[in-house]
Coordinates of C-alpha atoms in Angstrom, one line a residue:
M1 CA 10.4 -17.0 5.7
Q2 CA 13.7 -16.1 6.7
H3 CA 13.4 -14.5 10.2
E4 CA 16.4 -13.7 12.6
V5 CA 15.8 -12.6 16.1
P6 CA 16.8 -9.3 17.1
H7 CA 19.8 -8.9 19.7
P8 CA 18.1 -7.3 22.7
S9 CA 20.7 -4.1 22.7
V10 CA 19.5 -3.2 19.0
P11 CA 17.1 -0.3 19.5
T12 CA 13.6 -1.2 18.2
T13 CA 13.6 1.1 15.0
L14 CA 17.4 -0.7 13.9
A15 CA 15.8 -4.3 14.6
P16 CA 15.0 -5.5 11.0
L17 CA 19.1 -4.5 9.7
R18 CA 19.7 -7.7 11.8
N19 CA 18.1 -9.5 8.9
Q20 CA 20.9 -9.9 5.7
V21 CA 18.2 -9.9 2.9
F22 CA 16.4 -6.7 4.4
R23 CA 19.9 -5.0 5.4
S24 CA 21.4 -5.6 2.0
I25 CA 18.3 -4.4 -0.5
W26 CA 17.7 -1.5 2.3
I27 CA 21.3 -0.3 2.0
S28 CA 21.2 -0.5 -2.0
T29 CA 17.9 1.3 -1.9
Q30 CA 19.3 4.2 0.0
I31 CA 22.1 4.3 -2.9
S32 CA 19.6 4.5 -5.6
S33 CA 17.8 7.0 -3.7
L34 CA 20.7 9.0 -3.3
G35 CA 21.2 9.3 -7.0
W36 CA 17.5 9.4 -7.4
L37 CA 17.5 12.8 -5.3
V38 CA 20.5 13.8 -6.9
Q39 CA 18.5 13.5 -10.1
T40 CA 15.4 15.1 -9.0
V41 CA 17.1 18.6 -8.3
A42 CA 18.9 18.5 -11.6
I43 CA 15.7 17.9 -13.1
S44 CA 13.5 20.4 -11.4
W45 CA 16.3 23.0 -11.5
L46 CA 16.8 22.4 -15.2
M47 CA 12.9 23.1 -16.1
V48 CA 13.0 26.3 -14.3
T49 CA 15.9 27.4 -16.3
I50 CA 14.7 25.9 -20.1
S51 CA 10.7 26.7 -19.3
A52 CA 9.0 30.0 -18.3
S53 CA 5.9 28.3 -16.9
D54 CA 5.2 27.7 -13.9
L55 CA 3.0 24.9 -14.2
M56 CA 5.4 22.6 -16.0
V57 CA 7.7 22.9 -13.0
A58 CA 4.9 21.8 -10.9
L59 CA 4.3 19.3 -13.0
V60 CA 7.4 17.4 -12.7
Q61 CA 6.9 15.8 -9.6
A62 CA 3.4 14.8 -11.2
A63 CA 5.3 13.2 -13.8
S64 CA 6.9 10.6 -11.7
T65 CA 3.8 10.0 -9.2
L66 CA 1.1 9.7 -11.9
P67 CA 2.3 6.4 -13.6
V68 CA 1.6 5.2 -9.7
F69 CA -1.5 6.2 -9.7
L70 CA -2.6 4.7 -13.3
L71 CA -0.3 1.6 -12.7
S72 CA -0.1 0.7 -9.2
I73 CA -3.6 -1.7 -8.7
L74 CA -1.8 -3.9 -11.9
A75 CA 1.6 -3.9 -9.9
G76 CA -0.3 -4.9 -6.7
A77 CA -2.0 -7.8 -8.9
I78 CA 1.4 -8.4 -10.2
A79 CA 3.2 -8.7 -6.5
D80 CA 0.9 -10.6 -5.3
N81 CA 0.6 -13.5 -8.2
F82 CA 4.3 -13.8 -9.3
S83 CA 7.6 -13.6 -8.0
R84 CA 7.9 -10.5 -5.6
R85 CA 11.7 -10.4 -6.1
R86 CA 11.1 -10.7 -9.9
V87 CA 8.7 -8.0 -10.2
M88 CA 11.1 -5.5 -7.9
F89 CA 13.9 -6.4 -10.4
A90 CA 11.9 -5.3 -13.4
G91 CA 10.9 -2.2 -11.6
H92 CA 14.5 -1.2 -11.2
C93 CA 15.2 -1.8 -14.5
L94 CA 12.6 0.8 -15.9
I95 CA 14.2 3.3 -13.6
A96 CA 17.9 2.3 -14.5
L97 CA 16.6 3.0 -18.4
A98 CA 14.8 6.2 -17.7
S99 CA 18.0 8.1 -15.9
T100 CA 20.0 6.2 -18.7
T101 CA 18.2 7.9 -21.0
L102 CA 18.2 11.1 -19.6
M103 CA 22.0 10.9 -19.5
I104 CA 22.5 10.1 -22.9
S105 CA 20.1 12.8 -23.8
V106 CA 21.6 15.6 -21.7
G107 CA 25.2 14.5 -22.8
L108 CA 23.8 14.9 -26.7
G109 CA 22.0 18.3 -26.0
F110 CA 18.8 17.1 -26.7
V111 CA 16.5 18.7 -23.9
S112 CA 13.3 19.5 -24.1
P113 CA 10.4 20.0 -21.2
W114 CA 8.4 17.1 -22.9
L115 CA 11.1 14.7 -22.5
I116 CA 12.2 15.5 -19.4
L117 CA 8.2 15.0 -18.2
G118 CA 8.6 11.7 -20.3
L119 CA 11.5 10.3 -18.7
G120 CA 9.8 11.3 -15.4
F121 CA 7.2 9.5 -16.2
L122 CA 9.4 5.9 -17.4
A123 CA 10.6 6.4 -14.2
G124 CA 7.3 6.3 -12.4
C125 CA 6.5 3.2 -13.9
G126 CA 9.3 1.5 -12.4
F127 CA 8.4 2.9 -8.8
A128 CA 4.6 1.6 -9.4
L129 CA 5.6 -1.4 -10.2
N130 CA 8.4 -2.1 -7.5
D131 CA 7.2 0.1 -4.4
P132 CA 4.5 -2.4 -4.0
A133 CA 6.1 -6.0 -4.4
W134 CA 8.8 -4.1 -2.1
H135 CA 6.5 -3.3 0.9
A136 CA 4.5 -6.6 0.7
S137 CA 7.9 -8.5 0.5
V138 CA 8.6 -7.1 4.2
G139 CA 6.0 -9.3 5.4
D140 CA 7.9 -12.0 3.8
I141 CA 11.2 -11.4 4.9
L142 CA 10.7 -9.8 8.7
D143 CA 8.3 -11.4 11.5
K144 CA 5.4 -9.3 11.9
R145 CA 6.3 -7.9 15.0
D146 CA 9.2 -5.9 13.4
I147 CA 6.5 -4.7 10.4
P148 CA 6.4 -1.4 12.2
A149 CA 10.1 -0.9 12.7
A150 CA 10.9 -2.1 9.0
V151 CA 8.4 0.6 7.5
T152 CA 10.0 3.4 10.0
L153 CA 13.2 2.3 9.0
M154 CA 12.5 2.6 5.2
S155 CA 11.0 6.0 5.4
V156 CA 13.6 7.0 7.7
G157 CA 16.4 5.7 5.7
Y158 CA 15.2 7.6 2.4
N159 CA 15.0 11.2 4.5
I160 CA 18.5 10.2 5.7
V161 CA 19.2 10.5 2.3
R162 CA 16.9 13.2 1.5
S163 CA 19.0 15.2 3.9
V164 CA 22.2 14.7 1.9
G165 CA 21.0 13.9 -1.6
P166 CA 19.4 17.5 -2.4
A167 CA 22.6 19.1 -1.1
L168 CA 24.5 17.1 -3.2
G169 CA 22.6 17.3 -5.7
G170 CA 22.8 21.1 -5.5
V171 CA 26.7 21.1 -5.5
T172 CA 27.1 18.6 -8.1
L173 CA 24.6 20.6 -10.5
A174 CA 26.6 24.2 -9.4
F175 CA 30.0 23.0 -9.8
F176 CA 29.6 20.3 -12.5
G177 CA 26.6 20.8 -14.3
P178 CA 23.4 18.4 -14.9
L179 CA 25.6 16.0 -17.1
A180 CA 27.1 14.5 -13.5
A181 CA 24.1 14.5 -12.0
F182 CA 22.7 12.3 -14.4
A183 CA 25.5 9.7 -14.5
L184 CA 25.8 9.9 -11.1
A185 CA 21.8 8.9 -11.0
A186 CA 22.2 6.2 -13.7
L187 CA 25.2 4.6 -11.7
S188 CA 23.1 4.2 -8.0
D189 CA 20.6 2.1 -9.9
L190 CA 23.1 -0.7 -10.0
A191 CA 23.2 -1.1 -6.9
P192 CA 19.4 -2.3 -6.2
L193 CA 19.6 -4.2 -9.5
S194 CA 22.7 -6.1 -7.9
A195 CA 21.4 -6.7 -4.3
I196 CA 17.9 -7.8 -5.4
W197 CA 20.1 -10.3 -7.8
R198 CA 22.1 -11.6 -5.2
T199 CA 19.9 -12.1 -2.3
K200 CA 16.8 -14.4 -2.3
W201 CA 14.1 -15.2 0.4
K202 CA 11.4 -17.7 1.1
V203 CA 7.7 -17.0 0.4
R204 CA 4.2 -18.9 1.4
T205 CA 2.9 -20.0 -1.8
S206 CA -0.5 -20.7 -2.2
P207 CA -1.2 -24.7 -3.3
L208 CA -4.0 -23.4 -5.9
P209 CA -3.1 -21.9 -9.2
R210 CA -2.2 -18.6 -10.5
E211 CA -5.3 -16.3 -10.7
R212 CA -6.2 -14.1 -13.7
M213 CA -5.3 -10.7 -13.5
T214 CA -8.8 -9.3 -14.0
M215 CA -10.3 -11.1 -11.3
A216 CA -6.8 -10.7 -8.9
I217 CA -7.5 -6.8 -9.4
H218 CA -11.0 -7.5 -8.4
D219 CA -10.7 -9.4 -5.7
G220 CA -8.4 -6.5 -4.3
V221 CA -10.6 -4.2 -4.9
R222 CA -13.4 -5.9 -3.4
F223 CA -11.3 -6.6 -0.1
T224 CA -10.0 -3.0 0.2
A225 CA -13.6 -1.5 -0.3
M226 CA -14.7 -4.1 2.5
S227 CA -12.2 -2.8 4.9
L228 CA -13.1 -0.1 7.1
E229 CA -9.6 0.2 8.4
I230 CA -8.1 0.3 4.9
R231 CA -10.5 2.4 3.4
A232 CA -10.4 5.4 5.7
A233 CA -6.8 4.8 6.1
I234 CA -6.4 5.5 1.8
A235 CA -9.2 8.3 1.9
R236 CA -6.7 10.3 4.3
A237 CA -3.4 9.4 2.7
T238 CA -5.2 10.9 -0.5
L239 CA -6.5 13.9 1.1
F240 CA -2.9 14.5 2.6
G241 CA -1.1 14.1 -0.6
L242 CA -2.9 16.3 -2.4
G243 CA -2.1 19.1 0.2
S244 CA 0.9 18.3 1.0
I245 CA 2.6 18.0 -2.3
S246 CA 2.6 21.7 -2.8
I247 CA 5.4 22.1 -0.2
L248 CA 7.5 20.0 -3.0
A249 CA 6.0 21.0 -5.6
L250 CA 6.3 24.6 -5.4
L251 CA 10.0 24.5 -3.9
P252 CA 11.7 25.5 -6.5
L253 CA 9.6 28.8 -7.2
V254 CA 10.0 29.7 -3.8
V255 CA 13.9 29.3 -3.8
R256 CA 13.9 31.4 -7.3
D257 CA 10.9 33.8 -6.6
Q258 CA 10.6 34.7 -2.9
L259 CA 14.0 33.8 -2.0
K260 CA 16.0 35.0 -5.1
S261 CA 18.6 31.9 -4.6
G262 CA 19.9 29.4 -6.7
P263 CA 20.5 25.2 -6.7
I264 CA 22.7 25.2 -3.7
V265 CA 19.7 26.9 -1.3
Y266 CA 17.5 24.7 -3.4
G267 CA 19.2 21.6 -2.6
I268 CA 20.4 23.6 1.3
L269 CA 16.2 23.4 2.0
L270 CA 15.4 19.9 0.7
A271 CA 18.0 18.8 3.4
G272 CA 16.2 20.3 5.8
F273 CA 13.1 18.7 4.7
G274 CA 15.0 15.4 5.0
M275 CA 16.4 16.1 8.2
G276 CA 13.6 16.9 10.1
A277 CA 11.6 13.7 8.9
F278 CA 14.8 12.1 10.0
I279 CA 14.2 13.3 13.4
A280 CA 10.7 12.9 13.1
G281 CA 11.3 8.8 11.9
M282 CA 13.5 8.3 15.0
S283 CA 11.2 9.6 17.3
N284 CA 8.5 7.6 16.1
G285 CA 7.9 4.8 19.1
F286 CA 8.5 7.7 22.2
L287 CA 5.8 9.4 19.8
R288 CA 3.4 6.6 19.4
R289 CA 3.9 5.5 22.8
I290 CA 2.2 8.9 24.8
T291 CA -0.6 10.0 21.9
S292 CA -2.6 7.3 19.6
Q293 CA -1.9 6.8 15.8
N294 CA -4.8 9.2 14.7
R295 CA -3.9 12.2 16.3
L296 CA -0.4 12.0 15.8
V297 CA -1.3 11.8 11.9
A298 CA -3.7 15.2 12.5
F299 CA -0.8 16.6 14.3
A300 CA 1.6 16.2 11.4
S301 CA -0.9 17.4 9.0
V302 CA -1.2 20.5 11.2
A303 CA 2.8 20.6 10.6
C304 CA 2.7 20.4 7.2
A305 CA -0.1 23.3 6.6
A306 CA 2.3 25.7 9.6
C307 CA 4.9 24.9 7.0
C308 CA 3.2 26.2 4.2
L309 CA 1.7 29.2 5.5
C310 CA 5.1 30.0 6.6
L311 CA 6.8 29.4 3.2
A312 CA 4.2 31.5 1.8
L313 CA 5.5 34.4 4.1
T314 CA 9.2 34.0 4.8
S315 CA 11.7 35.7 2.3
S316 CA 14.6 34.3 4.7
V317 CA 16.5 31.0 4.0
A318 CA 17.1 30.3 7.4
V319 CA 13.3 30.2 8.1
A320 CA 12.3 28.5 5.3
A321 CA 14.9 25.6 6.5
I322 CA 13.3 25.4 9.9
V323 CA 9.7 25.4 8.5
L324 CA 10.6 22.8 6.1
A325 CA 11.8 20.4 8.6
L326 CA 8.7 20.8 10.6
G327 CA 7.1 20.0 7.3
G328 CA 9.5 16.9 6.5
A329 CA 8.3 15.8 10.2
G330 CA 4.7 15.5 9.5
W331 CA 5.4 14.3 6.2
L332 CA 7.3 11.1 7.7
I333 CA 4.9 10.6 10.3
T334 CA 1.7 10.9 8.1
W335 CA 2.8 8.3 5.6
T336 CA 5.0 5.6 7.6
G337 CA 1.7 5.9 10.1
I338 CA -0.7 5.1 7.2
D339 CA 1.6 2.5 5.6
V340 CA 1.7 0.4 8.9
S341 CA -1.7 0.4 9.2
V342 CA -2.8 -0.9 5.8
Q343 CA 0.2 -3.5 5.9
L344 CA -1.2 -4.6 9.5
A345 CA -4.9 -4.8 8.2
S346 CA -3.9 -6.8 4.8
P347 CA -3.9 -10.5 5.1
R348 CA -0.6 -12.0 3.0
W349 CA -2.6 -13.0 0.2
V350 CA -3.7 -9.5 -1.0
V351 CA -0.8 -7.1 0.8
G352 CA 0.5 -6.5 -2.6
R353 CA -3.2 -5.4 -3.7
T354 CA -3.8 -3.2 -0.8
L355 CA -0.8 -1.7 -0.7
S356 CA -1.1 -0.6 -4.4
I357 CA -5.0 0.8 -4.0
Y358 CA -3.0 2.8 -1.4
Y359 CA -0.4 3.7 -3.2
A360 CA -2.3 4.5 -6.7
L361 CA -4.7 6.8 -5.1
S362 CA -2.3 8.6 -2.4
A363 CA 0.0 9.0 -5.7
G364 CA -3.2 10.6 -7.8
G365 CA -3.8 12.8 -5.1
M366 CA -0.2 13.9 -5.1
A367 CA -0.2 14.5 -9.1
A368 CA -3.8 16.1 -8.6
G369 CA -2.3 18.5 -5.7
S370 CA 0.7 19.4 -8.2
W371 CA -1.6 20.2 -11.3
I372 CA -3.5 22.2 -9.1
W373 CA -1.1 24.3 -6.8
G374 CA 0.9 24.7 -9.8
S375 CA -2.3 26.3 -12.0
V376 CA -3.2 28.2 -8.5
A377 CA 0.7 29.8 -8.6
Q378 CA 0.6 30.5 -12.6
N379 CA -2.8 32.2 -12.9
Y380 CA -2.7 34.3 -9.3
S381 CA 0.5 34.0 -7.0
L382 CA 2.8 31.6 -5.2
T383 CA 1.4 33.1 -2.1
W384 CA -2.3 31.8 -2.9
A385 CA -1.1 28.5 -3.8
L386 CA 0.8 28.0 -0.2
E387 CA -1.8 29.5 1.5
G388 CA -4.6 27.3 0.0
A389 CA -2.7 24.1 0.1
A390 CA -2.4 25.2 4.1
G391 CA -6.1 25.5 4.4
A392 CA -6.4 22.0 2.6
L393 CA -4.3 20.7 5.1
L394 CA -6.0 22.1 8.2
L395 CA -9.0 20.2 6.6
V396 CA -7.1 16.9 6.2
A397 CA -6.4 17.1 10.0
A398 CA -10.3 17.6 10.6
A399 CA -11.1 14.5 8.3
G400 CA -9.4 12.5 11.6
I401 CA -12.9 12.6 13.4
V402 CA -14.3 10.3 10.3
L403 CA -11.7 9.1 9.1
P404 CA -9.5 8.1 11.8
V405 CA -6.4 5.7 11.5
R406 CA -6.6 3.0 13.4
P407 CA -4.2 2.1 16.1
W408 CA -1.3 -1.2 15.1
E409 CA -2.5 -3.7 16.1
E410 CA -0.9 -7.4 15.4
T411 CA -3.5 -9.6 14.3
D412 CA -2.7 -12.9 12.9
Q413 CA -3.1 -12.0 9.2
E414 CA -1.5 -15.8 8.1
S415 CA -4.0 -17.7 6.2
S416 CA -5.2 -20.9 8.1
D417 CA -4.7 -24.4 6.8
F418 CA -8.1 -25.4 4.9
H419 CA -8.4 -29.2 3.6
P420 CA -10.6 -29.8 0.6
P421 CA -13.8 -31.9 1.8
E422 CA -14.4 -34.8 -0.1
L423 CA -16.7 -34.9 -3.1
A424 CA -19.0 -37.6 -4.7
L425 CA -18.4 -35.8 -8.2
D426 CA -14.9 -35.3 -10.0
L427 CA -15.5 -31.3 -10.4
K428 CA -13.0 -29.1 -12.6
P429 CA -11.8 -25.7 -11.4
R430 CA -14.2 -24.4 -13.7
S431 CA -17.2 -25.9 -12.4
G432 CA -20.0 -23.9 -10.9
P433 CA -21.9 -22.0 -9.6
I434 CA -21.4 -23.7 -6.5
V435 CA -23.8 -22.6 -3.6
A436 CA -22.5 -23.3 0.0
K437 CA -25.1 -23.9 3.0
I438 CA -24.7 -23.9 6.8
E439 CA -27.2 -24.7 9.8
Y440 CA -27.0 -23.4 13.2
S441 CA -29.1 -24.1 15.9
I442 CA -30.2 -21.3 18.0
S443 CA -31.6 -20.9 21.6
E444 CA -33.8 -17.7 21.7
E445 CA -31.5 -16.0 24.4
N446 CA -28.8 -16.3 22.3
I447 CA -30.4 -14.4 18.7
E448 CA -29.1 -11.4 19.3
A449 CA -25.8 -12.2 19.8
F450 CA -25.6 -14.9 16.9
L451 CA -26.9 -11.7 14.7
G452 CA -24.0 -10.2 15.9
C453 CA -21.7 -12.6 15.0
M454 CA -23.3 -13.2 11.5
R455 CA -22.7 -9.0 10.4
A456 CA -19.3 -10.1 11.1
R457 CA -19.2 -13.4 9.5
R458 CA -21.1 -11.8 6.3
H459 CA -18.4 -9.2 6.7
V460 CA -15.2 -11.9 6.4
Q461 CA -16.8 -14.1 3.8
S462 CA -17.6 -11.2 1.5
R463 CA -14.5 -10.0 1.3
A464 CA -12.5 -13.2 0.8
G465 CA -14.8 -13.8 -2.0
A466 CA -18.6 -15.0 -1.1
R467 CA -21.1 -13.7 -3.4
N468 CA -24.7 -13.6 -2.3
W469 CA -24.7 -14.0 1.0
T470 CA -27.6 -14.2 3.1
L471 CA -29.1 -15.6 6.5
Q472 CA -32.6 -17.6 6.5
R473 CA -34.7 -18.5 9.6
N474 CA -37.0 -21.8 9.1
L475 CA -40.6 -20.8 9.6
Q476 CA -41.4 -24.2 11.0
T477 CA -38.5 -24.6 13.2
P478 CA -37.6 -21.2 14.4
S479 CA -34.4 -22.5 16.5
V480 CA -33.0 -23.1 13.0
W481 CA -31.0 -20.6 10.8
T482 CA -29.3 -21.0 7.5
E483 CA -26.2 -19.4 6.1
T484 CA -25.8 -19.6 2.3
F485 CA -23.4 -17.8 -0.2
R486 CA -22.0 -18.4 -3.4
T487 CA -19.0 -18.5 -5.5
P488 CA -18.7 -18.3 -9.4
T489 CA -16.7 -21.7 -9.6
W490 CA -15.2 -24.6 -7.6
M491 CA -11.8 -22.9 -7.7
D492 CA -13.3 -19.8 -6.3
F493 CA -14.4 -21.9 -3.5
L494 CA -11.0 -23.3 -2.7
R495 CA -9.5 -19.6 -3.3
L496 CA -12.4 -18.4 -0.5
N497 CA -11.4 -20.9 2.2
H498 CA -7.6 -20.7 1.8
R499 CA -8.1 -16.7 2.5
L500 CA -9.8 -16.4 5.4
T501 CA -7.0 -16.3 8.1
A502 CA -7.1 -17.4 11.5
A503 CA -8.3 -13.8 12.9
D504 CA -11.3 -14.6 10.6
K505 CA -11.8 -17.9 11.7
E506 CA -12.5 -16.7 15.3
V507 CA -16.0 -15.5 14.0
S508 CA -16.2 -19.7 13.4
Q509 CA -15.4 -20.3 17.2
L510 CA -18.1 -17.8 18.4
L511 CA -20.8 -19.1 16.4
L512 CA -19.5 -22.8 17.1
A513 CA -20.2 -21.6 21.1
L514 CA -23.7 -20.2 20.3
H515 CA -24.8 -23.4 18.5
D516 CA -27.1 -25.9 20.7
G517 CA -27.7 -28.2 17.9
E518 CA -26.2 -32.1 19.1
V519 CA -23.6 -32.0 16.5
A520 CA -21.7 -29.3 15.1
P521 CA -22.2 -26.9 12.4
H522 CA -22.0 -28.6 8.9
T523 CA -21.7 -27.5 5.4
V524 CA -23.6 -28.5 2.6
L525 CA -21.8 -27.6 -0.9
S526 CA -24.1 -28.2 -4.0
I527 CA -23.5 -27.3 -7.3
E528 CA -26.4 -25.4 -9.2
R529 CA -27.6 -26.7 -13.1
T530 CA -30.0 -25.1 -15.3
T531 CA -33.0 -26.8 -16.6
E532 CA -33.1 -25.0 -20.1
A533 CA -31.0 -27.6 -21.9
A534 CA -32.5 -31.4 -22.5
R535 CA -28.6 -32.9 -21.7
T536 CA -28.7 -31.0 -18.3
R537 CA -29.8 -32.6 -15.2
A538 CA -29.4 -31.3 -11.7
S539 CA -26.7 -32.9 -9.2
T540 CA -26.1 -32.1 -5.9
I541 CA -22.4 -32.4 -4.1
V542 CA -23.4 -33.3 0.0
S543 CA -20.1 -33.0 1.9
R544 CA -19.7 -32.3 5.3
Q545 CA -17.2 -29.9 7.5
R546 CA -17.0 -30.3 11.3

């Protein structure tokens, strides 16, 4: 990996910018985001002017987030199995294609609500492909200690642009028309394409062959489902996305119906949202020092609920700008906190997939929220929609009791070195199933501690790929305990051991300390053979690992 030591005088939040690769991609991403936000303002306002349906207006947000829900898990598997740099480049190509097509369509005078939603969906496909690869690459480019600052900086950078982009979009739309806004967006997409093309970074590669996509997706889903910290963070993100997207999805209707204003005011209010997020981002380190991460995310949900409630009741542009700054702060604190929690809880071999599942479900929550609150606004009233979203966000804040966001811990998630055992038979990668058995000698007074370690051992082994894990006690010699698990193939056994991190191996060290035998616990490997076919005979491969 390419690491650069931060200068002592550089603030923690800005330290990742000393890395040339990160800095180049980060800056180009902000340029692209500026164009995207200008385009978003133009699209939203264009939809308001050509469609009388409140639901179609709200679906502008859903169109770009739905692909993230549908495709992110596949994109995460791609990011973990292929060059993340190339995946990022392909994603930005799709975004550029959508922006260019929209610009040409508006220039030719051919525009419709469904075309707008369709091109928004195409751009969303680009984001679905790019985002897991880019966020997973942060751990490849920077040291682990810089990951929280880098994730915060990425959110802060976007929200700096958010405080400028919407206002620029409103001015561009008002004085030059939608064609100029879409042209600006199309040109801005060239910046990340150029930066990614010019920069390269080293990635620690696996000595094993690439996984099949279906198996890679399966393994990522299994790891995520078995990781309590990741599971709770994703559930919290999904619920927050469902409630908080109402702020952005319904804001065009607030400007048009309650504030009786136009695109310039819409841009100014989005700038207020971005400014609040920027201030929260720069204060994030201080806030984490004075309160826990879980409580901070709960407060952020309450802030967004207050924003929704005030938007439902106010007719003042100034008040709306202030409460949107509060909502922007809550928005950034929540997404940054959850993103970092998922990253730090994920080993490098699966981080693209865990992030993609997080993006998929949180985007699904936002897409569903856009549809729900848009439907409520259309069938009942805008006020009811915003008040309902505020109530939902208060419930999300309370959900922190049962779905806590864990504190950020810098555990060693790098894969540990593993040397395959010597075998008496020449196995093929697809040979299997493989059965592994490990014997321990445990004294009576250590049984409770041993069982506690084994619960952790089962969790660690199973989420890395072990199947049918069991623990057996010898009835003739009660001090002998046998751990048994299977893998479908020999290659799966090798993958399992390459996936175990240094933190995972700590459980093995605890078990070794509890072992009373004269020799260390050893692993016996066998390959299962059926007796049904006449030509098949049983064979056993035995090796010892110390």
